[in-house]
Short mmCIF file of C-alpha atoms in Angstrom, two decimals:
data_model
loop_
_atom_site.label_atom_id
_atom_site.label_comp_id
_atom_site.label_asym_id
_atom_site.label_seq_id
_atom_site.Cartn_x
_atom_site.Cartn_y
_atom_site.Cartn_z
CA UNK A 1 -148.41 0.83 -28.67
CA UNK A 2 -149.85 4.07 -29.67
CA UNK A 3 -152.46 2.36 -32.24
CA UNK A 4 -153.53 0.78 -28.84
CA UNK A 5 -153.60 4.32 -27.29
CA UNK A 6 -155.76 5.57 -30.28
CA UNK A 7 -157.97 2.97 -29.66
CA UNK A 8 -158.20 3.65 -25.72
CA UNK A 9 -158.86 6.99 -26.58
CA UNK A 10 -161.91 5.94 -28.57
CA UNK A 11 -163.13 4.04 -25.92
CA UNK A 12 -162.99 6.58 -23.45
CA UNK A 13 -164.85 9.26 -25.69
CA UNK A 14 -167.76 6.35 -26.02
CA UNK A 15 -167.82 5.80 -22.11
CA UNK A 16 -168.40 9.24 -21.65
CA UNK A 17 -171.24 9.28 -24.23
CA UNK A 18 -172.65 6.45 -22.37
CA UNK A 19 -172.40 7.75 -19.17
CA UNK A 20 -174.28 11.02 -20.72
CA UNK A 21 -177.59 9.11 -21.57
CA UNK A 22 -180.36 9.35 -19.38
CA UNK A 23 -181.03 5.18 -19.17
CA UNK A 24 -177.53 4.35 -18.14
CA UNK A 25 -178.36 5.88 -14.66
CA UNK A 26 -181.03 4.02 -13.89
CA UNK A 27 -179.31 0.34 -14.15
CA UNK A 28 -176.72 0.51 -11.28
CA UNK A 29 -174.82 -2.28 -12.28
CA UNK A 30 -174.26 -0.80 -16.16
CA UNK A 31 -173.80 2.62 -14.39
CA UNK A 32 -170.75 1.98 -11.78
CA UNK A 33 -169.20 -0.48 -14.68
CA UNK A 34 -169.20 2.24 -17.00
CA UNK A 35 -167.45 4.98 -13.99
CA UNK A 36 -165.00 2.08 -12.99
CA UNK A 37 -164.39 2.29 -16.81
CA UNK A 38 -163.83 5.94 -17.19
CA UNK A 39 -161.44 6.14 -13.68
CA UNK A 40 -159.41 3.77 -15.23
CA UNK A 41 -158.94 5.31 -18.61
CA UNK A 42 -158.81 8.51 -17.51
CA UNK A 43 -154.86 8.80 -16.94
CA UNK A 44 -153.66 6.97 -19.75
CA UNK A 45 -155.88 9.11 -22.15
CA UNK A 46 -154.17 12.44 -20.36
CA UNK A 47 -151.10 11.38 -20.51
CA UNK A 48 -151.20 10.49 -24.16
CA UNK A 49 -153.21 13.85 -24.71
CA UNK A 50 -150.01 15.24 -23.17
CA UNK A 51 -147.57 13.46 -24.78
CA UNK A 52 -149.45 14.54 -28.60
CA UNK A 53 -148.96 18.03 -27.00
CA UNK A 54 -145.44 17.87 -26.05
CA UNK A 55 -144.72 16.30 -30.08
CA UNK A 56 -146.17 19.06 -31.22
CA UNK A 57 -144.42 21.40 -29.42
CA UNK A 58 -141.34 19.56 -30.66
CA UNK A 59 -142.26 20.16 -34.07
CA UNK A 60 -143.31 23.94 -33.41
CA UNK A 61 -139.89 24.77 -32.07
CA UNK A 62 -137.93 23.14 -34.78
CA UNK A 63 -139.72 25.17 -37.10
CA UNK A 64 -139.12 28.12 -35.00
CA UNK A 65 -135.28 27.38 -35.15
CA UNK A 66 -135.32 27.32 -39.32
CA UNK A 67 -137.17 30.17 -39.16
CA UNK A 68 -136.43 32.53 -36.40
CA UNK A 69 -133.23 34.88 -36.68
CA UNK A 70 -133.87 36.49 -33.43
CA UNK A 71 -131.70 35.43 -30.81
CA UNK A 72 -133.42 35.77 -27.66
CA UNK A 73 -136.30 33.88 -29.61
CA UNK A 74 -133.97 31.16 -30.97
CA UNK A 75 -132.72 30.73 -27.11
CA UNK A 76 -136.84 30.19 -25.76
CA UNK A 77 -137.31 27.95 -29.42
CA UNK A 78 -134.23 25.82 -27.61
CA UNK A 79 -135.22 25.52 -24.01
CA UNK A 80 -139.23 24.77 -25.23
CA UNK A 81 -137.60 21.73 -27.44
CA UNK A 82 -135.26 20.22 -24.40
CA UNK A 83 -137.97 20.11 -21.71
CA UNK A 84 -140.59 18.78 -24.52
CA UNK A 85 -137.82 16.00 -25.33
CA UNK A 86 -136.97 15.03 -21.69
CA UNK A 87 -141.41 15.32 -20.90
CA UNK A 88 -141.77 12.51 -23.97
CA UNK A 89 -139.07 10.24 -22.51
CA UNK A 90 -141.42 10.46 -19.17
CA UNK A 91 -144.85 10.39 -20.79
CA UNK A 92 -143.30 7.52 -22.93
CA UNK A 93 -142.57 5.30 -19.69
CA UNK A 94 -145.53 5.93 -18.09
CA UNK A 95 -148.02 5.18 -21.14
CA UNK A 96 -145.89 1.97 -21.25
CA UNK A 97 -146.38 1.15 -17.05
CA UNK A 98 -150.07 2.50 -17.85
CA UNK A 99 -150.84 0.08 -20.87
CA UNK A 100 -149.65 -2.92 -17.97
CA UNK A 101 -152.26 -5.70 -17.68
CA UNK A 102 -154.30 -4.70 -14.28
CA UNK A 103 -154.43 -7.39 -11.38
CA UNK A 104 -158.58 -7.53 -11.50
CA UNK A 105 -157.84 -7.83 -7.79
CA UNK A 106 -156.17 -4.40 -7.03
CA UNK A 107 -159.27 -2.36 -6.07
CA UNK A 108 -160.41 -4.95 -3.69
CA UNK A 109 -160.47 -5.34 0.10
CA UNK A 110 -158.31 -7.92 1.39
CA UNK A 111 -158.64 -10.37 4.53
CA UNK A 112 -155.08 -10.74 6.26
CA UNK A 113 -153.78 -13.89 7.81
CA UNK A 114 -150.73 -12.92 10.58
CA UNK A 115 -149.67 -16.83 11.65
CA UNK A 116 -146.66 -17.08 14.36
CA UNK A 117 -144.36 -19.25 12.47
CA UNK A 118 -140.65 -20.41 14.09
CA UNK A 119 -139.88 -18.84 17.69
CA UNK A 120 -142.29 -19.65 20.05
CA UNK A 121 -144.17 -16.50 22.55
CA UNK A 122 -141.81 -14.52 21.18
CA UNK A 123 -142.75 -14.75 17.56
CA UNK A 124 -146.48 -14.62 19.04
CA UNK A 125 -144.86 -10.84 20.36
CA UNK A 126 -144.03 -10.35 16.83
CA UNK A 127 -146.61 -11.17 15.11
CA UNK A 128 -148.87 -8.55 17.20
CA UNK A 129 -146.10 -6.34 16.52
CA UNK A 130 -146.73 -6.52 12.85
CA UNK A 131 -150.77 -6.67 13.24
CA UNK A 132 -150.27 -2.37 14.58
CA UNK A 133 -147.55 -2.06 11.64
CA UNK A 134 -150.62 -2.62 9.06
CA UNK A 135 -153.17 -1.08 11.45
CA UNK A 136 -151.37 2.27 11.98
CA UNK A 137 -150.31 2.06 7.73
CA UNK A 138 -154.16 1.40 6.85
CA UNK A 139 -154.72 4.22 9.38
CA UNK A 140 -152.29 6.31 7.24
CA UNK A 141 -154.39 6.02 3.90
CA UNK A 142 -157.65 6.26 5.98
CA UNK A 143 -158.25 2.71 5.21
CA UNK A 144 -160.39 0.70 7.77
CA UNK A 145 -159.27 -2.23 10.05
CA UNK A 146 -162.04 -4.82 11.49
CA UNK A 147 -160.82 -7.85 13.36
CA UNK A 148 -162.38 -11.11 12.50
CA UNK A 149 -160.17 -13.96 14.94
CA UNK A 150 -157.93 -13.67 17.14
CA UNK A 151 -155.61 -16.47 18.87
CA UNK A 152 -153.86 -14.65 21.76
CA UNK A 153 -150.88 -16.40 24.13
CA UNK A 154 -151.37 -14.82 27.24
CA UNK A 155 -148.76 -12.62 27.37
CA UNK A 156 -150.02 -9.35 24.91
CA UNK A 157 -148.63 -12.02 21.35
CA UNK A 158 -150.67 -12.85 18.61
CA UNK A 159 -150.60 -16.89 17.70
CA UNK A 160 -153.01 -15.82 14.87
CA UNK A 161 -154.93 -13.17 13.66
CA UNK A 162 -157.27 -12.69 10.27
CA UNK A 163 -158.59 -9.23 10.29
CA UNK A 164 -160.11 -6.88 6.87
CA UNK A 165 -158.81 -3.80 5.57
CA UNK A 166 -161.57 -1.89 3.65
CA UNK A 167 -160.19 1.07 1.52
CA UNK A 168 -159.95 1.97 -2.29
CA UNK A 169 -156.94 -0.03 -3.78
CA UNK A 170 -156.10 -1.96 -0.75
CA UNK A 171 -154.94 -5.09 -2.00
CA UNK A 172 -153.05 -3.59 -4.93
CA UNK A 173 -150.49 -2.08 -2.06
CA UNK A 174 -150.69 -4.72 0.27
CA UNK A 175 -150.23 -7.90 -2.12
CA UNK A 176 -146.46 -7.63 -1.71
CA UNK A 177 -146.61 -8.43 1.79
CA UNK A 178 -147.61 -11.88 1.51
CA UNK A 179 -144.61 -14.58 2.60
CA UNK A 180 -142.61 -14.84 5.54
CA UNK A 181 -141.47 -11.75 8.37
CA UNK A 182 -138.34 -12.36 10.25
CA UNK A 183 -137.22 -10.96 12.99
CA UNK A 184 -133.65 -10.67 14.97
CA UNK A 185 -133.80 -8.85 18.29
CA UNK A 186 -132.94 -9.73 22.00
CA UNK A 187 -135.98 -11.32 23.52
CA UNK A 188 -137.26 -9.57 26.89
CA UNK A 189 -137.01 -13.10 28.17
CA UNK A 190 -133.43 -14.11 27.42
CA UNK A 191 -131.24 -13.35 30.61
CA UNK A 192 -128.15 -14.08 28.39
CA UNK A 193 -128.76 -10.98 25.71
CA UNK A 194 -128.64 -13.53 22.95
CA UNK A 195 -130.48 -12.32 19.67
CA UNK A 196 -132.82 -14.80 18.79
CA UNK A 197 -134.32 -15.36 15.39
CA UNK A 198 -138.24 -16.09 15.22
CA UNK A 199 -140.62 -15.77 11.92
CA UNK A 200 -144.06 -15.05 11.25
CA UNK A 201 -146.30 -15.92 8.32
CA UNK A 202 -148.61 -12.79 6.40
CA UNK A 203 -150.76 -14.14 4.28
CA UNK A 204 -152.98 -10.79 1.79
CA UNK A 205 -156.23 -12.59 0.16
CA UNK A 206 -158.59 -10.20 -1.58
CA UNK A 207 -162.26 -9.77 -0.38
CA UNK A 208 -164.34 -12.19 -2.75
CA UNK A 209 -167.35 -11.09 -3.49
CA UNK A 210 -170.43 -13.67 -3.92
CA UNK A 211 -170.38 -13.65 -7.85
CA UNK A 212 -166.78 -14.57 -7.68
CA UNK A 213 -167.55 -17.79 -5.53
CA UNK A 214 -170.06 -19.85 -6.10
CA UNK A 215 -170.36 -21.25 -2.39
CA UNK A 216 -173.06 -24.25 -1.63
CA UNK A 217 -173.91 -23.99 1.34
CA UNK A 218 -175.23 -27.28 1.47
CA UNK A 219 -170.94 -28.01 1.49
CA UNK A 220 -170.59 -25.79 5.60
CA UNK A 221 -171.09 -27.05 8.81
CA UNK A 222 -171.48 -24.49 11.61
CA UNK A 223 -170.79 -25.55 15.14
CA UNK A 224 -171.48 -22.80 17.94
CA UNK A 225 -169.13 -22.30 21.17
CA UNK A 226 -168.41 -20.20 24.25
CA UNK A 227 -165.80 -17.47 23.37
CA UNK A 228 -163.08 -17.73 25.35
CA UNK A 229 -160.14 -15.20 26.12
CA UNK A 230 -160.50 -11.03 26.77
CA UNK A 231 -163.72 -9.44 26.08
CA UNK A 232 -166.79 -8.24 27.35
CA UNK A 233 -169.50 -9.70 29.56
CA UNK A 234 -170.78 -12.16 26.87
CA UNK A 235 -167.23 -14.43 26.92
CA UNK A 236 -167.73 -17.56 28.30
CA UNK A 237 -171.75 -16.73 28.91
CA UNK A 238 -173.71 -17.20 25.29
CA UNK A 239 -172.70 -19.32 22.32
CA UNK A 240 -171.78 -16.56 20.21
CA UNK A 241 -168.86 -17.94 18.46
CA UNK A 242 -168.44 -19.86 15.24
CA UNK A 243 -166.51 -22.32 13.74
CA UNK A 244 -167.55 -22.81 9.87
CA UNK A 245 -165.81 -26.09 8.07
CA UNK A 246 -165.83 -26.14 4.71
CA UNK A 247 -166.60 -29.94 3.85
CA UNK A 248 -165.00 -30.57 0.55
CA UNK A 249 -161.53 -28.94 0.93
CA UNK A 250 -161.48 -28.97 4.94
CA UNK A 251 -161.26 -25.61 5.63
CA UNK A 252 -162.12 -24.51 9.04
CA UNK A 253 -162.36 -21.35 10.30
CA UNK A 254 -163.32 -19.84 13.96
CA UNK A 255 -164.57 -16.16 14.50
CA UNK A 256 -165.60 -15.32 18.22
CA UNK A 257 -164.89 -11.33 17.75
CA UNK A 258 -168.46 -10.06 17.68
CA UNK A 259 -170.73 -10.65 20.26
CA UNK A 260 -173.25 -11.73 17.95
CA UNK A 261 -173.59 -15.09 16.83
CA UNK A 262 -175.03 -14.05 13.29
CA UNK A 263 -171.88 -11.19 13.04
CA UNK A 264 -169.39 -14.17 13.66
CA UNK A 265 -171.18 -16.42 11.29
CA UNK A 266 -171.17 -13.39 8.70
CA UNK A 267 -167.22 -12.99 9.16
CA UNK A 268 -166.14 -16.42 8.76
CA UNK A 269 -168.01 -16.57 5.36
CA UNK A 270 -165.89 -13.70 4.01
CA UNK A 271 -162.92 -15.21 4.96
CA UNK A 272 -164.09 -18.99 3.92
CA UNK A 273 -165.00 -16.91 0.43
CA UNK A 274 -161.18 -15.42 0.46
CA UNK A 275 -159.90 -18.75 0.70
CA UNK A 276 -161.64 -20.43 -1.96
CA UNK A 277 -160.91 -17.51 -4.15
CA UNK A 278 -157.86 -17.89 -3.87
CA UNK A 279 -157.96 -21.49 -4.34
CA UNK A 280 -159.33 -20.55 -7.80
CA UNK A 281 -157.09 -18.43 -8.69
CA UNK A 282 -154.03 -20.62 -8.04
CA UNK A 283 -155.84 -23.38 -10.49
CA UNK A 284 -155.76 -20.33 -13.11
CA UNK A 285 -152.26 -18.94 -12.31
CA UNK A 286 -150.52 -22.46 -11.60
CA UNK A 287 -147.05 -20.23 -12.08
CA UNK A 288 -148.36 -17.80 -9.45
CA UNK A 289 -149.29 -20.36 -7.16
CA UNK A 290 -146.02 -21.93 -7.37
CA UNK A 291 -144.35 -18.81 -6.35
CA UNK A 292 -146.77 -17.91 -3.65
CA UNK A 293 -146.68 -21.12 -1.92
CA UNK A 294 -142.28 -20.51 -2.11
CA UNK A 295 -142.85 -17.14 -0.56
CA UNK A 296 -145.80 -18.12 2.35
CA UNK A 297 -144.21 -21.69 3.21
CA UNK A 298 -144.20 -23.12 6.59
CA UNK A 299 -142.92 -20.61 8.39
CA UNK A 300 -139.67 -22.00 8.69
CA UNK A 301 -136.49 -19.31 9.71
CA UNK A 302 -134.98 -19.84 6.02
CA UNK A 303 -137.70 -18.62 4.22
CA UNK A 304 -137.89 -14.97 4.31
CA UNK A 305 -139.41 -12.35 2.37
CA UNK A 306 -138.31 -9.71 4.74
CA UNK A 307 -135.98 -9.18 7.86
CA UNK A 308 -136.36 -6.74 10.77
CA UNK A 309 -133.52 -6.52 12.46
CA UNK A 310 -133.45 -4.94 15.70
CA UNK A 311 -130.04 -4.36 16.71
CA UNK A 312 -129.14 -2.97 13.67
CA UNK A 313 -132.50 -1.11 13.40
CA UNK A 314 -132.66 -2.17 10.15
CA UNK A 315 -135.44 -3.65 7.66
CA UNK A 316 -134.41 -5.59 4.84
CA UNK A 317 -136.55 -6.52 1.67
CA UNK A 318 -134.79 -9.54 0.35
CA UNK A 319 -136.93 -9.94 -3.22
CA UNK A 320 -135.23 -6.38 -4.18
CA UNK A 321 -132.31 -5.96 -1.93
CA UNK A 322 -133.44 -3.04 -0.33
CA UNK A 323 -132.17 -1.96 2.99
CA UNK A 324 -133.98 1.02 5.19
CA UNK A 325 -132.09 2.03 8.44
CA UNK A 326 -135.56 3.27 9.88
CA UNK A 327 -136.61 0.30 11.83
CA UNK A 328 -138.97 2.61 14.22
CA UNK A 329 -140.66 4.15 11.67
CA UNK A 330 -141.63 1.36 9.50
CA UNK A 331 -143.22 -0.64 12.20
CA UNK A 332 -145.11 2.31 13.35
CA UNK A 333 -146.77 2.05 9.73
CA UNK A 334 -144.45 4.16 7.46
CA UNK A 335 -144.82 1.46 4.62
CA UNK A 336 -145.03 3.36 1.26
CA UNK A 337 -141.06 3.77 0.61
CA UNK A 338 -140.93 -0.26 0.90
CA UNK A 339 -144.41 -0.65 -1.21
CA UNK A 340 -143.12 1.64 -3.39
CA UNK A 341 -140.08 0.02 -4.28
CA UNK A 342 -142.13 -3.09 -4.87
CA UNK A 343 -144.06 -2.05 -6.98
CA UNK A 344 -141.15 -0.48 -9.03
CA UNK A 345 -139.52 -3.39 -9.38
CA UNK A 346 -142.44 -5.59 -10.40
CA UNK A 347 -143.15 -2.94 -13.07
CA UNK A 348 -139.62 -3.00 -14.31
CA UNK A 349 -140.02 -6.56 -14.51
CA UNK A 350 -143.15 -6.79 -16.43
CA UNK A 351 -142.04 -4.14 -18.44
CA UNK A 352 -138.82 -6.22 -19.73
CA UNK A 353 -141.01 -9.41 -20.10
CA UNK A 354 -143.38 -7.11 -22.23
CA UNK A 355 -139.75 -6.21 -24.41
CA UNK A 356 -138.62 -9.53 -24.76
#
């Protein structure tokens, strides 16, 4: 491990040489490579600058304790060595999380697919429900939220929705919500007061970006409709919406958001270029794949990734067992103790396949 930090460190020092010389600021490309490079770096080469510091220190005390007769000395020699000790043990684990393969993914936008799985208009009522719960967290980390399709039911639920979130490390926090949402609550339509159980499907794709798919498009058809359902003057007047199919793997996808008929044709790309990216990257990660499709599934009531239980006011993550009595709070887009916990745990796991 630290021959590999050595060798980081090295690489960093030649970065910032790089980034120094005059050329290297007139090729873009080569320029924001190289600062990706450096931001990346940057905290594992502090924290092993800080963790040679604390050894040292370490060493300096020890010799102050063969050396030094003074008490009052001795006593600072002792408390300098405990808090460099316990600071290595820290530095140590987080060199180790540090030096963890990066997801190439994790600094990327993402497209999100909300689906209403099991539970009829009410898991429609859900599944809007959940659609503010990412808009108000994005809001939180002053991420951006632009709709792309919408599928309403008439009664204020969402029968799907695919909307972007644009901000810095997006999809690195938000991968962990992909699989199935369940909810248990009294429906405002049961006269009985019988808590009914209804699902959702989230699906978190990152953005793809054009030299990550090589898209033909030779391979879409574009057909051109009247948008229907709430909006502005143009519904139901111009042809502004789109429905792109993706010949060879039969993807179709309709976007009637933007007034504009080149907008909507713009936004179903991205999302047709989400899709087969992630198409690709389930042909390179069969193993992930398999476990994706077990989380995102049909929809079906038994398979759950998380349950929001309204009586109880509870939310429970059931990958990590983790149970929040703040029901409220996390659908009004307090997310980070949940995401947090996630990512924890998928750490700790990498960490002990990394040991084994």
């Amino acid at each position: 491990m630290f021959d590999r930090l050595e060798d980081l460190v090295i690489r960093y020092e030649e970065v910032m040489g790089e980034l120094q010389e005059p050329d290297v600021a007139n090729d873009a490309a080569r320029f924001r490579q190289l600062m990706k490079e450096q931001s990346d770096l940057a905290p594992l080469v502090e924290a092993f600058k800080e963790y040679k510091q604390c050894k040292q220190n370490v060493e300096d005390s020890l010799l102050m304790l063969e050396e030094e007769s003074d008490e009052e000395m001795r006593e600072m020699a002792k408390e300098e060595l405990n808090e460099s000790k316990a600071r290595i043990e820290e530095l140590e684990h987080e060199l180790k999380i540090l030096l963890l393969p990066k997801d190439p993914n994790d600094e990327k936008n993402v497209i999100v697919e909300i689906r209403a799985g099991a539970g009829g208009d009410e898991a429609a009522l859900f599944a809007a429900e959940i659609y503010r719960m990412y808009q108000h967290y994005a809001e939180s980390r002053r991420w951006k939220t632009e709709m792309i399709s919408l599928n309403e039911n008439g009664i204020g639920g969402f029968k799907e929705c695919v909307f972007m979130i644009t901000g810095q490390g997006a999809f690195s926090r938000l991968k962990y919500e992909s699989g199935v949402h369940r909810v248990q609550r009294v429906p405002e339509t049961e006269s009985g007061g019988r808590i009914h159980t209804s699902t959702i499907t989230v699906a978190i794709m990152p953005e793809a970006e054009e030299v990550d798919v090589e898209l033909d498009m030779n391979d879409c058809k574009f057909d051109v409709f009247r948008a229907s359902g709430n909006g502005g003057q143009c519904v139901n007047t111009t042809d502004s919406a789109v429905r792109l199919t993706h010949i060879p793997t039969g993807i179709v996808i309709s976007c009637q958001d933007e007034k504009s008929q080149l907008k909507n044709k713009d936004k179903a790309l991205k999302v047709l270029r989400a899709r087969l990216y992630e198409l690709e990257l389930a042909k390179q990660h069969d193993a992930e794949a398999e476990a994706r499709k077990s989380q995102v599934g049909t929809g079906d009531r038994s398979e759950k990734i998380r349950t929001y239980n309204f009586p109880q006011g509870r939310v429970t993550d059931h990958r990590i067992k983790l149970t929040l009595h703040k029901l409220d709070t996390i659908l009004n887009g307090d997310l980070d103790e949940v995401i947090d916990s996630l990512i924890a745990a998928d750490q700790t796991a990498k960490l002990a396949k990394m040991n084994e």
